[in-house]
Coordinates of C-alpha atoms in Angstrom, one line a residue:
Chain A
M1 CA -60.9 -18.5 287.5
E2 CA -58.6 -15.2 287.1
G3 CA -59.6 -14.9 283.7
I4 CA -63.4 -14.9 284.6
M5 CA -62.8 -12.3 287.0
A6 CA -60.8 -10.1 283.9
I7 CA -63.3 -10.7 281.4
W8 CA -65.6 -9.6 283.9
Q9 CA -63.4 -6.6 285.2
R10 CA -63.3 -5.1 281.8
D11 CA -66.7 -4.9 280.9
V12 CA -67.5 -3.2 284.3
I13 CA -64.6 -0.7 284.0
K14 CA -66.1 0.4 280.7
F15 CA -69.6 0.6 281.7
F16 CA -68.5 3.1 284.5
R17 CA -66.1 5.0 282.2
D18 CA -68.9 5.2 279.4
R19 CA -70.4 8.9 281.0
A20 CA -72.6 9.1 277.7
R21 CA -74.3 5.3 278.2
L22 CA -74.6 6.0 282.0
V23 CA -76.6 9.1 281.3
G24 CA -78.4 7.6 278.5
S25 CA -79.5 5.2 280.2
F26 CA -82.3 6.8 282.0
A27 CA -83.5 8.3 278.9
M28 CA -85.9 5.4 277.8
P29 CA -87.2 4.5 281.2
F30 CA -87.8 7.8 281.9
M31 CA -89.7 8.5 278.6
F32 CA -91.9 5.4 279.9
L33 CA -92.4 6.2 283.3
I34 CA -92.9 9.9 283.4
L35 CA -94.4 10.7 279.6
F36 CA -96.1 7.4 278.6
G37 CA -97.4 6.3 282.4
S38 CA -98.6 9.9 283.3
G39 CA -100.4 10.2 280.0
M40 CA -101.9 6.9 280.0
S41 CA -102.7 7.0 283.6
G42 CA -105.6 8.9 282.9
A43 CA -107.0 6.8 280.3
M44 CA -106.2 3.4 282.4
S45 CA -108.4 4.8 285.8
S46 CA -111.5 5.8 283.5
M47 CA -111.2 2.3 282.4
M48 CA -111.2 0.8 285.7
G49 CA -114.4 2.8 286.3
G50 CA -113.5 6.5 285.7
S51 CA -112.8 9.3 288.2
E52 CA -115.4 8.6 290.3
A53 CA -114.6 4.7 290.9
S54 CA -115.3 4.2 294.6
G55 CA -113.5 1.2 296.7
P56 CA -110.5 -0.6 295.9
L57 CA -110.1 0.3 292.2
A58 CA -110.0 4.1 293.2
D59 CA -106.3 2.9 294.4
F60 CA -105.1 2.0 291.0
D61 CA -101.9 4.1 289.9
F62 CA -100.9 3.6 286.5
V63 CA -96.9 4.9 287.2
E64 CA -97.1 2.9 290.1
F65 CA -98.1 -0.2 288.5
M66 CA -95.7 0.5 285.8
F67 CA -92.3 0.9 287.8
P68 CA -91.6 -2.7 288.5
G69 CA -92.1 -3.2 284.7
I70 CA -89.5 -0.3 283.8
I71 CA -87.1 -1.9 286.5
G72 CA -87.8 -5.1 284.3
M73 CA -87.2 -3.3 281.2
T74 CA -84.0 -1.6 282.1
V75 CA -82.5 -5.0 283.3
F76 CA -83.7 -7.2 280.5
T77 CA -82.6 -4.9 277.8
T78 CA -79.3 -4.0 279.8
A79 CA -78.6 -7.7 280.1
I80 CA -79.5 -8.4 276.4
F81 CA -77.6 -5.9 274.6
S82 CA -74.4 -6.6 277.0
A83 CA -73.6 -9.4 274.9
L84 CA -73.3 -6.7 272.2
S85 CA -69.4 -6.3 273.3
V86 CA -68.7 -9.7 272.0
V87 CA -69.6 -8.6 268.8
Q88 CA -68.0 -5.7 269.0
D89 CA -64.8 -7.3 269.8
K90 CA -65.4 -9.7 267.3
E91 CA -65.4 -6.4 264.9
F92 CA -62.8 -4.8 266.2
G93 CA -60.4 -7.5 267.0
Y94 CA -60.2 -7.6 270.6
M95 CA -61.7 -11.3 270.8
R96 CA -58.8 -12.3 268.9
E97 CA -56.7 -11.3 271.8
I98 CA -58.7 -13.3 274.1
L99 CA -59.2 -16.3 272.1
V100 CA -55.5 -16.9 271.3
S101 CA -55.0 -16.7 275.1
P102 CA -54.8 -19.8 277.4
M103 CA -58.0 -19.3 279.0
S104 CA -60.8 -21.6 278.4
R105 CA -63.5 -20.9 276.5
V106 CA -65.7 -21.5 279.1
S107 CA -64.2 -18.9 281.2
I108 CA -64.4 -16.4 278.9
A109 CA -68.3 -17.1 278.0
I110 CA -68.9 -17.1 282.1
G111 CA -66.9 -13.9 282.4
K112 CA -68.5 -12.2 279.6
V113 CA -72.0 -13.4 281.1
L114 CA -71.3 -12.3 284.4
G115 CA -69.8 -9.0 283.6
G116 CA -73.4 -8.3 281.5
S117 CA -75.3 -9.6 284.5
T118 CA -73.2 -7.1 287.0
V119 CA -73.7 -4.1 284.4
A120 CA -77.3 -5.0 284.2
L121 CA -77.9 -5.1 288.1
F122 CA -76.3 -1.8 288.7
Q123 CA -78.6 -0.3 285.7
G124 CA -81.8 -1.8 287.5
L125 CA -80.8 -0.4 290.5
M126 CA -79.9 2.9 289.5
M127 CA -83.7 3.1 288.3
L128 CA -84.5 3.3 292.2
I129 CA -84.0 7.2 291.7
F130 CA -87.2 7.5 290.5
V131 CA -88.8 6.2 293.2
P132 CA -89.6 9.2 295.1
F133 CA -91.0 11.0 292.5
I134 CA -93.6 8.1 292.0
G135 CA -95.0 8.3 295.4
I136 CA -94.2 4.6 296.3
S137 CA -92.1 3.6 299.0
I138 CA -89.4 1.2 299.1
S139 CA -87.8 -0.1 302.2
F140 CA -84.3 -1.4 302.4
S141 CA -85.4 -5.0 303.1
M142 CA -87.1 -5.0 299.4
I143 CA -83.7 -3.9 298.0
L144 CA -81.9 -7.1 299.4
Q145 CA -84.2 -8.8 297.8
L146 CA -84.6 -7.1 294.5
I147 CA -80.6 -7.5 294.2
P148 CA -80.4 -11.1 293.8
V149 CA -83.7 -11.4 291.8
M150 CA -82.4 -8.7 289.3
F151 CA -79.0 -10.7 289.0
L152 CA -80.7 -13.6 288.6
V153 CA -82.7 -12.0 285.7
A154 CA -80.0 -10.3 284.0
F155 CA -77.9 -13.4 284.2
A156 CA -80.7 -15.7 282.1
L157 CA -81.1 -12.6 279.8
S158 CA -77.2 -12.0 279.4
S159 CA -76.8 -15.7 278.3
I160 CA -79.4 -15.7 276.0
G161 CA -77.5 -12.2 274.1
L162 CA -74.4 -14.5 274.5
L163 CA -75.9 -17.4 272.3
I164 CA -77.1 -14.9 270.0
A165 CA -74.0 -12.8 269.7
T166 CA -71.9 -16.2 269.3
S167 CA -74.0 -16.8 265.6
L168 CA -73.9 -13.2 264.3
K169 CA -71.0 -11.1 262.7
T170 CA -72.1 -7.6 262.9
S171 CA -73.1 -5.3 265.6
Q172 CA -75.9 -4.0 263.3
G173 CA -77.7 -7.7 263.0
F174 CA -77.0 -8.2 266.8
Q175 CA -79.1 -5.2 267.4
M176 CA -81.9 -6.0 264.7
V177 CA -82.5 -9.7 266.0
V178 CA -82.4 -8.5 269.9
Q179 CA -84.9 -6.0 269.0
V180 CA -86.9 -8.1 267.1
L181 CA -86.8 -11.0 270.1
I182 CA -87.0 -8.1 273.2
F183 CA -90.0 -6.0 272.2
P184 CA -92.7 -8.8 271.6
M185 CA -91.2 -10.1 274.9
L186 CA -91.6 -7.2 276.5
F187 CA -94.9 -6.0 275.4
L188 CA -96.3 -9.5 276.1
S189 CA -94.7 -9.7 280.0
G190 CA -97.1 -7.4 282.0
A191 CA -94.3 -5.1 282.1
L192 CA -95.9 -1.9 280.5
F193 CA -100.0 -2.9 281.0
P194 CA -101.8 -5.2 283.3
L195 CA -102.1 -8.5 281.8
S196 CA -106.2 -9.3 282.2
G197 CA -108.7 -9.8 279.8
M198 CA -106.3 -10.9 276.8
P199 CA -107.3 -13.2 274.2
A200 CA -106.2 -16.9 274.6
W201 CA -103.5 -17.2 272.1
M202 CA -102.2 -14.4 273.6
N203 CA -102.6 -15.2 276.9
F204 CA -100.8 -18.4 276.1
I205 CA -97.8 -16.6 274.6
V206 CA -97.5 -14.6 278.1
K207 CA -97.4 -17.9 280.0
I208 CA -94.3 -19.5 277.9
N209 CA -92.6 -16.0 277.8
P210 CA -90.0 -15.8 280.9
L211 CA -89.9 -12.3 281.4
T212 CA -93.7 -12.5 282.7
Y213 CA -92.4 -14.5 285.7
S214 CA -89.3 -12.2 285.7
V215 CA -91.5 -8.9 285.7
D216 CA -93.8 -10.8 288.3
M217 CA -91.0 -11.4 290.6
F218 CA -90.3 -7.5 291.0
K219 CA -94.1 -6.8 291.0
K220 CA -94.1 -9.2 293.8
I221 CA -91.4 -7.9 295.5
I222 CA -92.2 -3.7 295.1
L223 CA -95.8 -3.5 294.9
Q224 CA -96.4 -6.0 297.8
P225 CA -99.9 -7.5 296.0
E226 CA -100.9 -9.5 299.1
Q227 CA -101.5 -6.1 301.2
M228 CA -103.8 -5.1 298.3
A229 CA -107.7 -5.5 297.9
P230 CA -108.3 -8.7 296.0
A231 CA -110.2 -6.8 293.4
L232 CA -107.3 -4.3 292.9
R233 CA -104.8 -7.3 292.6
E234 CA -107.0 -8.9 290.2
A235 CA -107.5 -5.4 288.2
M236 CA -103.4 -4.7 288.3
G237 CA -103.3 -8.7 286.6
L238 CA -101.2 -9.5 290.0
N239 CA -102.4 -12.9 290.4
L240 CA -100.3 -14.9 287.7
S241 CA -101.5 -18.2 287.1
V242 CA -100.6 -21.0 285.5
F243 CA -103.2 -23.9 285.3
N244 CA -105.1 -22.3 287.8
H245 CA -102.6 -22.1 289.9
V246 CA -101.2 -18.8 291.4
I247 CA -97.3 -18.9 290.8
T248 CA -95.7 -18.2 294.0
L249 CA -92.2 -16.2 294.3
P250 CA -90.2 -19.1 295.0
E251 CA -91.5 -20.8 291.7
E252 CA -90.5 -18.3 289.5
I253 CA -87.0 -18.1 291.2
L254 CA -86.9 -21.8 290.3
V255 CA -88.4 -21.1 286.5
V256 CA -85.9 -18.4 285.8
G257 CA -83.4 -20.2 287.5
L258 CA -83.5 -23.1 285.4
L259 CA -84.0 -20.9 282.1
S260 CA -80.6 -19.3 283.2
V261 CA -78.6 -22.6 283.4
F262 CA -80.0 -24.0 280.1
F263 CA -79.2 -20.8 278.4
V264 CA -75.9 -20.5 279.5
I265 CA -74.9 -23.9 279.0
L266 CA -76.0 -23.6 275.4
A267 CA -74.3 -20.4 275.3
T268 CA -71.1 -21.5 276.4
I269 CA -71.1 -24.6 274.3
R270 CA -71.5 -22.5 271.1
F271 CA -69.1 -20.0 272.1
S272 CA -66.4 -22.9 272.6
R273 CA -66.9 -23.6 269.0
I274 CA -66.0 -20.1 267.5
E275 CA -62.4 -19.9 266.0
A276 CA -60.5 -16.5 266.5
Chain B
M1 CA -29.0 -25.2 269.1
T2 CA -32.7 -26.6 269.5
N3 CA -35.5 -26.4 267.1
I4 CA -38.0 -24.1 268.5
V5 CA -40.6 -24.4 265.5
E6 CA -40.8 -27.9 263.8
V7 CA -43.5 -28.1 260.7
K8 CA -44.0 -30.9 258.5
G9 CA -46.2 -31.0 255.9
L10 CA -48.7 -28.4 257.0
K11 CA -51.9 -28.1 254.8
K12 CA -54.8 -26.1 254.4
S13 CA -57.7 -26.5 252.3
Y14 CA -60.9 -24.6 252.0
K15 CA -63.2 -26.9 250.0
E16 CA -61.9 -26.8 246.5
F17 CA -59.0 -24.3 247.2
E18 CA -55.6 -25.4 249.0
A19 CA -54.4 -22.1 250.5
V20 CA -51.4 -24.0 252.0
K21 CA -49.8 -27.0 249.9
G22 CA -47.7 -28.3 252.4
V23 CA -45.4 -26.5 254.6
D24 CA -42.1 -28.0 255.9
L25 CA -39.6 -26.0 257.9
T26 CA -37.8 -25.5 260.9
I27 CA -36.8 -22.6 263.1
E28 CA -34.0 -22.7 265.6
E29 CA -34.1 -20.6 268.7
G30 CA -33.2 -17.1 268.5
E31 CA -33.9 -16.7 265.0
I32 CA -35.1 -14.1 263.3
F33 CA -37.3 -15.8 260.3
G34 CA -39.0 -14.1 257.6
F35 CA -42.1 -15.2 255.8
L36 CA -42.0 -13.6 252.6
G37 CA -44.7 -13.6 249.4
P38 CA -47.3 -11.6 248.1
N39 CA -51.1 -11.0 249.3
G40 CA -52.8 -14.1 249.2
A41 CA -49.5 -16.4 249.0
G42 CA -51.1 -18.4 252.2
K43 CA -48.4 -16.5 254.7
S44 CA -51.1 -15.5 257.2
T45 CA -53.0 -19.1 256.9
T46 CA -49.8 -20.8 257.7
I47 CA -49.2 -18.4 260.7
N48 CA -52.7 -19.1 262.0
M49 CA -51.9 -22.6 261.6
M50 CA -49.0 -22.4 263.7
S51 CA -50.6 -20.2 266.2
T52 CA -53.4 -22.5 267.1
I53 CA -55.9 -20.2 265.6
I54 CA -57.1 -22.1 262.8
R55 CA -56.9 -26.2 262.5
P56 CA -54.8 -27.4 260.0
S57 CA -56.3 -30.0 257.7
S58 CA -52.8 -32.5 257.7
G59 CA -49.7 -32.2 258.7
T60 CA -47.9 -31.2 262.1
A61 CA -46.7 -28.0 264.0
M62 CA -44.5 -28.0 267.2
I63 CA -43.9 -25.1 269.0
N64 CA -41.6 -25.0 271.9
G65 CA -42.1 -29.3 271.7
Y66 CA -45.8 -28.7 272.1
D67 CA -48.4 -29.6 269.0
V68 CA -50.4 -26.9 267.8
V69 CA -53.8 -29.3 267.8
K70 CA -53.3 -31.6 270.6
Q71 CA -51.7 -28.8 272.9
K72 CA -53.3 -25.7 272.2
N73 CA -53.0 -23.7 275.6
D74 CA -49.3 -25.4 276.0
V75 CA -48.7 -23.4 272.2
R76 CA -50.9 -20.6 273.3
A77 CA -48.7 -19.9 276.2
S78 CA -45.5 -19.7 274.5
I79 CA -46.2 -17.7 272.0
G80 CA -46.8 -13.9 271.6
L81 CA -49.3 -12.9 268.6
I82 CA -49.5 -9.8 266.6
F83 CA -52.0 -9.4 264.3
Q84 CA -52.2 -7.8 261.3
E85 CA -55.0 -5.9 262.3
Q86 CA -55.2 -4.1 265.6
T87 CA -56.2 -5.9 268.5
L88 CA -56.2 -3.6 271.7
D89 CA -59.3 -2.7 273.5
V90 CA -58.9 1.5 272.6
K91 CA -61.5 2.8 275.3
L92 CA -58.9 1.3 278.0
T93 CA -55.9 2.8 279.3
A94 CA -52.0 1.2 277.9
N95 CA -52.2 0.0 281.6
E96 CA -55.2 -1.8 281.6
N97 CA -54.5 -3.3 278.3
L98 CA -51.4 -4.7 280.1
M99 CA -53.0 -5.8 283.4
L100 CA -56.1 -7.7 281.5
H101 CA -53.3 -9.5 279.2
C102 CA -51.2 -10.4 282.5
K103 CA -54.5 -11.9 283.8
F104 CA -55.5 -13.6 280.3
Y105 CA -52.0 -15.6 280.9
G106 CA -51.9 -16.1 284.3
I107 CA -48.7 -14.0 285.0
D108 CA -47.8 -14.3 288.7
K109 CA -49.4 -11.4 290.6
N110 CA -46.3 -9.6 292.4
K111 CA -44.5 -10.1 288.8
R112 CA -47.1 -7.8 286.9
E113 CA -46.0 -4.4 287.4
E114 CA -42.3 -5.0 286.9
R115 CA -43.3 -6.6 284.0
I116 CA -45.2 -3.9 282.6
Q117 CA -42.9 -1.5 283.3
E118 CA -40.1 -3.7 281.2
V119 CA -42.0 -4.0 278.1
L120 CA -43.2 -0.4 278.5
E121 CA -39.7 0.4 278.4
I122 CA -38.7 -1.6 275.2
V123 CA -41.4 0.2 273.1
D124 CA -40.7 3.6 274.9
L125 CA -44.3 4.1 276.2
T126 CA -43.7 4.4 279.5
D127 CA -44.5 7.8 279.7
K128 CA -48.2 6.9 278.0
R129 CA -48.9 4.3 280.5
S130 CA -52.3 5.6 282.0
N131 CA -53.5 7.1 278.4
I132 CA -56.3 5.9 276.8
V133 CA -55.4 3.9 273.5
E134 CA -58.1 5.8 271.6
T135 CA -55.5 8.6 271.7
F136 CA -52.6 6.9 270.4
S137 CA -51.0 7.0 266.8
G138 CA -51.1 4.1 264.6
G139 CA -47.3 3.4 265.3
M140 CA -48.2 3.9 269.1
K141 CA -50.8 1.0 269.2
R142 CA -48.6 -1.0 267.1
R143 CA -45.5 -0.6 269.9
L144 CA -48.0 -0.9 272.4
E145 CA -49.3 -4.6 271.2
I146 CA -45.3 -5.4 270.7
A147 CA -45.6 -5.0 274.3
R148 CA -48.0 -6.7 274.6
G149 CA -47.3 -9.9 273.1
L150 CA -43.9 -9.8 275.3
L151 CA -45.5 -9.4 278.9
H152 CA -45.7 -13.5 279.0
Y153 CA -42.3 -14.1 278.0
P154 CA -43.0 -15.9 274.8
K155 CA -40.5 -18.5 273.1
V156 CA -41.6 -17.3 270.0
L157 CA -43.1 -14.0 268.7
F158 CA -45.3 -14.3 265.8
L159 CA -45.7 -10.7 263.8
D160 CA -48.1 -11.3 261.1
E161 CA -47.4 -8.1 258.8
P162 CA -46.3 -5.9 261.6
T163 CA -46.1 -2.8 259.5
V164 CA -49.0 -2.6 257.1
G165 CA -50.4 0.9 257.2
L166 CA -47.6 2.5 258.8
D167 CA -45.9 5.8 257.4
P168 CA -42.1 4.8 256.3
Q169 CA -40.7 6.8 259.7
T170 CA -42.8 4.3 262.1
R171 CA -42.1 1.5 260.2
N172 CA -38.2 2.1 260.6
H173 CA -39.1 2.7 264.4
I174 CA -40.8 -0.8 264.2
W175 CA -38.0 -2.7 263.1
E176 CA -35.5 -1.0 265.5
Y177 CA -37.9 -2.2 268.4
I178 CA -37.6 -5.6 266.9
L179 CA -34.3 -5.8 266.5
K180 CA -33.6 -4.4 270.2
L181 CA -36.0 -7.2 271.2
K182 CA -33.7 -9.8 269.5
E183 CA -30.7 -8.6 271.2
K184 CA -32.4 -8.0 274.6
A185 CA -35.0 -10.9 275.2
G186 CA -33.1 -13.4 272.4
I187 CA -36.5 -14.8 271.7
T188 CA -37.4 -16.0 268.4
I189 CA -39.5 -13.8 266.0
F190 CA -41.7 -15.5 262.9
L191 CA -42.7 -12.5 260.8
T192 CA -44.6 -12.2 257.5
T193 CA -44.1 -9.2 255.5
H194 CA -44.6 -8.2 251.7
Y195 CA -42.2 -5.4 252.1
M196 CA -39.1 -6.8 250.3
D197 CA -36.8 -4.3 252.2
E198 CA -38.0 -5.1 255.6
A199 CA -37.4 -9.2 254.8
E200 CA -33.4 -8.1 254.5
I201 CA -33.0 -8.2 258.2
C202 CA -34.4 -11.6 259.0
D203 CA -31.5 -14.2 259.4
R204 CA -33.3 -16.6 257.2
V205 CA -36.1 -16.0 255.1
A206 CA -38.8 -18.2 253.3
V207 CA -40.5 -17.3 250.0
M208 CA -43.9 -18.1 250.0
D209 CA -46.1 -18.4 246.8
H210 CA -49.6 -20.1 245.9
G211 CA -49.6 -22.0 249.3
E212 CA -46.3 -23.4 248.8
L213 CA -42.4 -22.6 249.8
I214 CA -40.2 -21.9 246.7
A215 CA -37.4 -21.1 248.4
L216 CA -35.8 -20.9 252.0
D217 CA -32.4 -19.3 253.0
T218 CA -30.4 -16.6 254.1
P219 CA -31.3 -13.2 252.2
E220 CA -27.7 -13.0 251.1
A221 CA -27.8 -16.7 249.9
L222 CA -30.7 -16.1 248.2
K223 CA -29.7 -12.9 246.5
N224 CA -26.5 -14.5 245.1
N225 CA -28.7 -17.2 243.9
V226 CA -30.4 -14.4 241.5
G227 CA -27.0 -14.2 239.9
G228 CA -24.8 -11.1 239.2
D229 CA -26.0 -7.6 238.8
I230 CA -29.1 -6.0 238.0
I231 CA -29.7 -3.4 234.7
E232 CA -32.4 -1.7 234.5
I233 CA -33.1 0.6 231.2
S234 CA -35.5 2.4 229.4
T235 CA -35.7 3.1 226.0
E236 CA -37.3 5.0 223.0
D237 CA -38.7 1.3 222.0
N238 CA -39.2 -1.1 225.0
I239 CA -40.6 -3.5 222.9
E240 CA -37.8 -4.1 220.3
A241 CA -34.9 -3.6 222.8
K242 CA -36.7 -6.6 224.8
K243 CA -36.7 -9.0 221.9
R244 CA -32.9 -7.7 220.9
I245 CA -31.8 -8.1 224.5
E246 CA -33.0 -11.3 225.0
K247 CA -31.3 -12.4 221.4
I248 CA -28.0 -11.0 222.0
Y249 CA -27.3 -11.8 225.8
E250 CA -29.4 -14.8 226.2
T251 CA -31.0 -13.4 229.4
D252 CA -35.0 -12.8 230.2
V253 CA -36.2 -9.5 230.2
T254 CA -38.9 -8.5 232.0
E255 CA -40.4 -5.1 231.8
S256 CA -42.3 -3.2 234.4
D257 CA -44.7 -0.2 234.4
N258 CA -44.2 -0.4 230.7
K259 CA -41.4 2.1 231.1
T260 CA -38.2 0.1 232.5
L261 CA -36.6 -3.1 231.4
T262 CA -34.7 -5.3 234.1
F263 CA -32.5 -8.2 233.1
Q264 CA -29.4 -9.6 234.9
V265 CA -26.1 -10.2 233.9
S266 CA -23.2 -11.6 235.7
K267 CA -20.3 -8.3 235.5
G268 CA -22.6 -5.5 235.7
S269 CA -20.2 -2.9 235.3
E270 CA -18.2 -4.2 232.6
F271 CA -21.2 -5.1 230.6
L272 CA -22.7 -1.9 231.0
V273 CA -19.8 0.3 229.2
N274 CA -19.7 -2.0 226.3
F275 CA -24.1 -2.4 226.1
V276 CA -24.2 1.5 226.0
K277 CA -21.8 1.8 223.0
E278 CA -22.9 -1.3 220.8
F279 CA -26.7 -1.2 221.8
D280 CA -29.0 0.8 218.5
I281 CA -31.7 1.6 219.9
P282 CA -31.5 4.8 221.6
I283 CA -31.3 4.3 225.7
T284 CA -33.4 7.2 227.8
S285 CA -31.8 6.0 231.3
V286 CA -29.6 3.4 233.0
N287 CA -29.1 2.0 236.0
L288 CA -27.0 -1.1 237.8
R289 CA -27.4 -2.3 241.2
R290 CA -27.1 -5.4 243.6
P291 CA -30.4 -7.8 243.4
T292 CA -32.8 -7.2 246.2
L293 CA -35.2 -9.7 247.5
N294 CA -37.9 -8.2 245.4
D295 CA -35.5 -9.7 242.3
V296 CA -35.3 -13.0 244.2
F297 CA -38.9 -13.2 243.8
L298 CA -38.9 -12.0 240.4
H299 CA -36.2 -14.5 239.4
L300 CA -38.3 -17.1 241.2
T301 CA -41.9 -16.7 239.8
G302 CA -41.3 -14.3 237.3
R303 CA -43.8 -11.8 238.6
E304 CA -43.1 -9.0 241.1
I305 CA -44.7 -8.6 244.3
R306 CA -45.9 -5.1 244.0
D307 CA -47.7 -5.8 241.1
E308 CA -50.1 -7.7 243.1
T309 CA -52.9 -5.9 243.9
L310 CA -54.5 -5.9 247.3
S311 CA -57.2 -8.4 247.9
K312 CA -60.8 -6.8 249.0
K313 CA -59.8 -8.4 252.3
D314 CA -56.8 -7.0 252.7
L315 CA -58.2 -3.4 252.0
A316 CA -61.2 -4.1 254.3
K317 CA -58.5 -4.8 257.0
Q318 CA -56.5 -1.9 256.1
Q319 CA -59.4 0.6 256.6
M320 CA -60.5 -1.2 259.8
R321 CA -57.0 -0.5 261.1
G322 CA -57.4 3.3 259.7
R323 CA -60.6 3.8 261.8
H324 CA -58.6 3.4 265.3

């Protein structure tokens, strides 16, 4: 147990010590939200019926729509890239110090996943700094809901990261693989544009993409779709459904939870097999 | 005296290649045991098997009474390891590195502070305790690693090429610390090296070549086995001189760097007087000395350790260390 905490603590200490990384972590979300989001919002609203659009669609605000997706993006990428430290530890030798200690491999793997999840949770929460600038309001109870959901999503993605990291030897290789994996998943998760009117094959990928459900959880908590007009909700692609069943937040928690368990077990098994 | 290390028929093969071809040795508690041999002789592979890092293909090794295959975690708790390559977290402070180690090894919470102070004192790093390791010199990092390896009071400390890549002055310092350790902590030290002079401080030395132990004794006894003194000469015609010496004095002559001829005789100083008078090829330089462990290796294998070129892997390792 103490071993898990030690591994976790090391990742957290290093996260807060690396100022450049802390500041830099705002760059990508900022660009997406402000540059991409603001730039696209005009085009988006004209697609929704032009500036003269009346009724519920006039309320469509692209930046607002993107915000939960950007939180999602931050959490996903931070969590999955946290496993880069495993590859770097292999490259720079520290992994041997860890592996020759009497700690069990399972504790090490769990400690790493928890460390990555915690760091990703912090990064996700830091994104709430953008809230005042994009004109949405977030209540304290929303934040209380967001924390466990973010942690759950981060846990799943950290486990996937660890699974990849155990099979790779170089950081370049790891970054390559993760980027190739994460970008399509991100684009087809509804994080960056509404998931409506897509071709069937794409729709299929969206539905089997775990990030879709993760992003949708953030949207359900932040955007409060049940208070929206049905037409607007539809336009924003918030009626995520599988086999004509509109999926609910508890169901999504269950799906992501099960995936977390699956991947963390798989990653732990793989990690237990590596030699120092 | 009890045997803290017992190794029997330890082997490791990778497909066709036999890296270690059956090693037998026992080490008594409190001994400094040196493992000597050129790069690629199988020293690291042996040390890795003894420290549970790689699984032996066959044979057994018992450390502190625990089997390295069946009781890995007990063995791990009984040993300290200092690797060839650096294994510190350079982004953390010395204290954080040591504290993490305490946690990894489950050292009692209220003993940690005391132990950290103690090991830092041994390696003279007390005043650098809160500094980030990145700012340390190569020698300081090595000392910190030695300190870390001692934190959990290991029964056996394994040092794999502890001074590779360090300048001579730092090397001397590291050896002072290692000797101090033996006196203070009384722990058993198992080290590998390919520097002959370093092996001289060991209580016993095992010489390894091509995956086999070819000799195992005290450095003194090994040197005595070489037989007598070492004469080194260079002449104007080394090829001819070599032939003549071998013929007249019936001794093996080896040539190094195309300049020096080396051979052994029983009574060096008396021999030299007559030799210089009698030998008819002009001699340009002559030197008489006591045998070193380098001569032991030469005597046993017909090669000099320093002739071995570094393998690619070793070069990569040294570069890695240089980067930190």
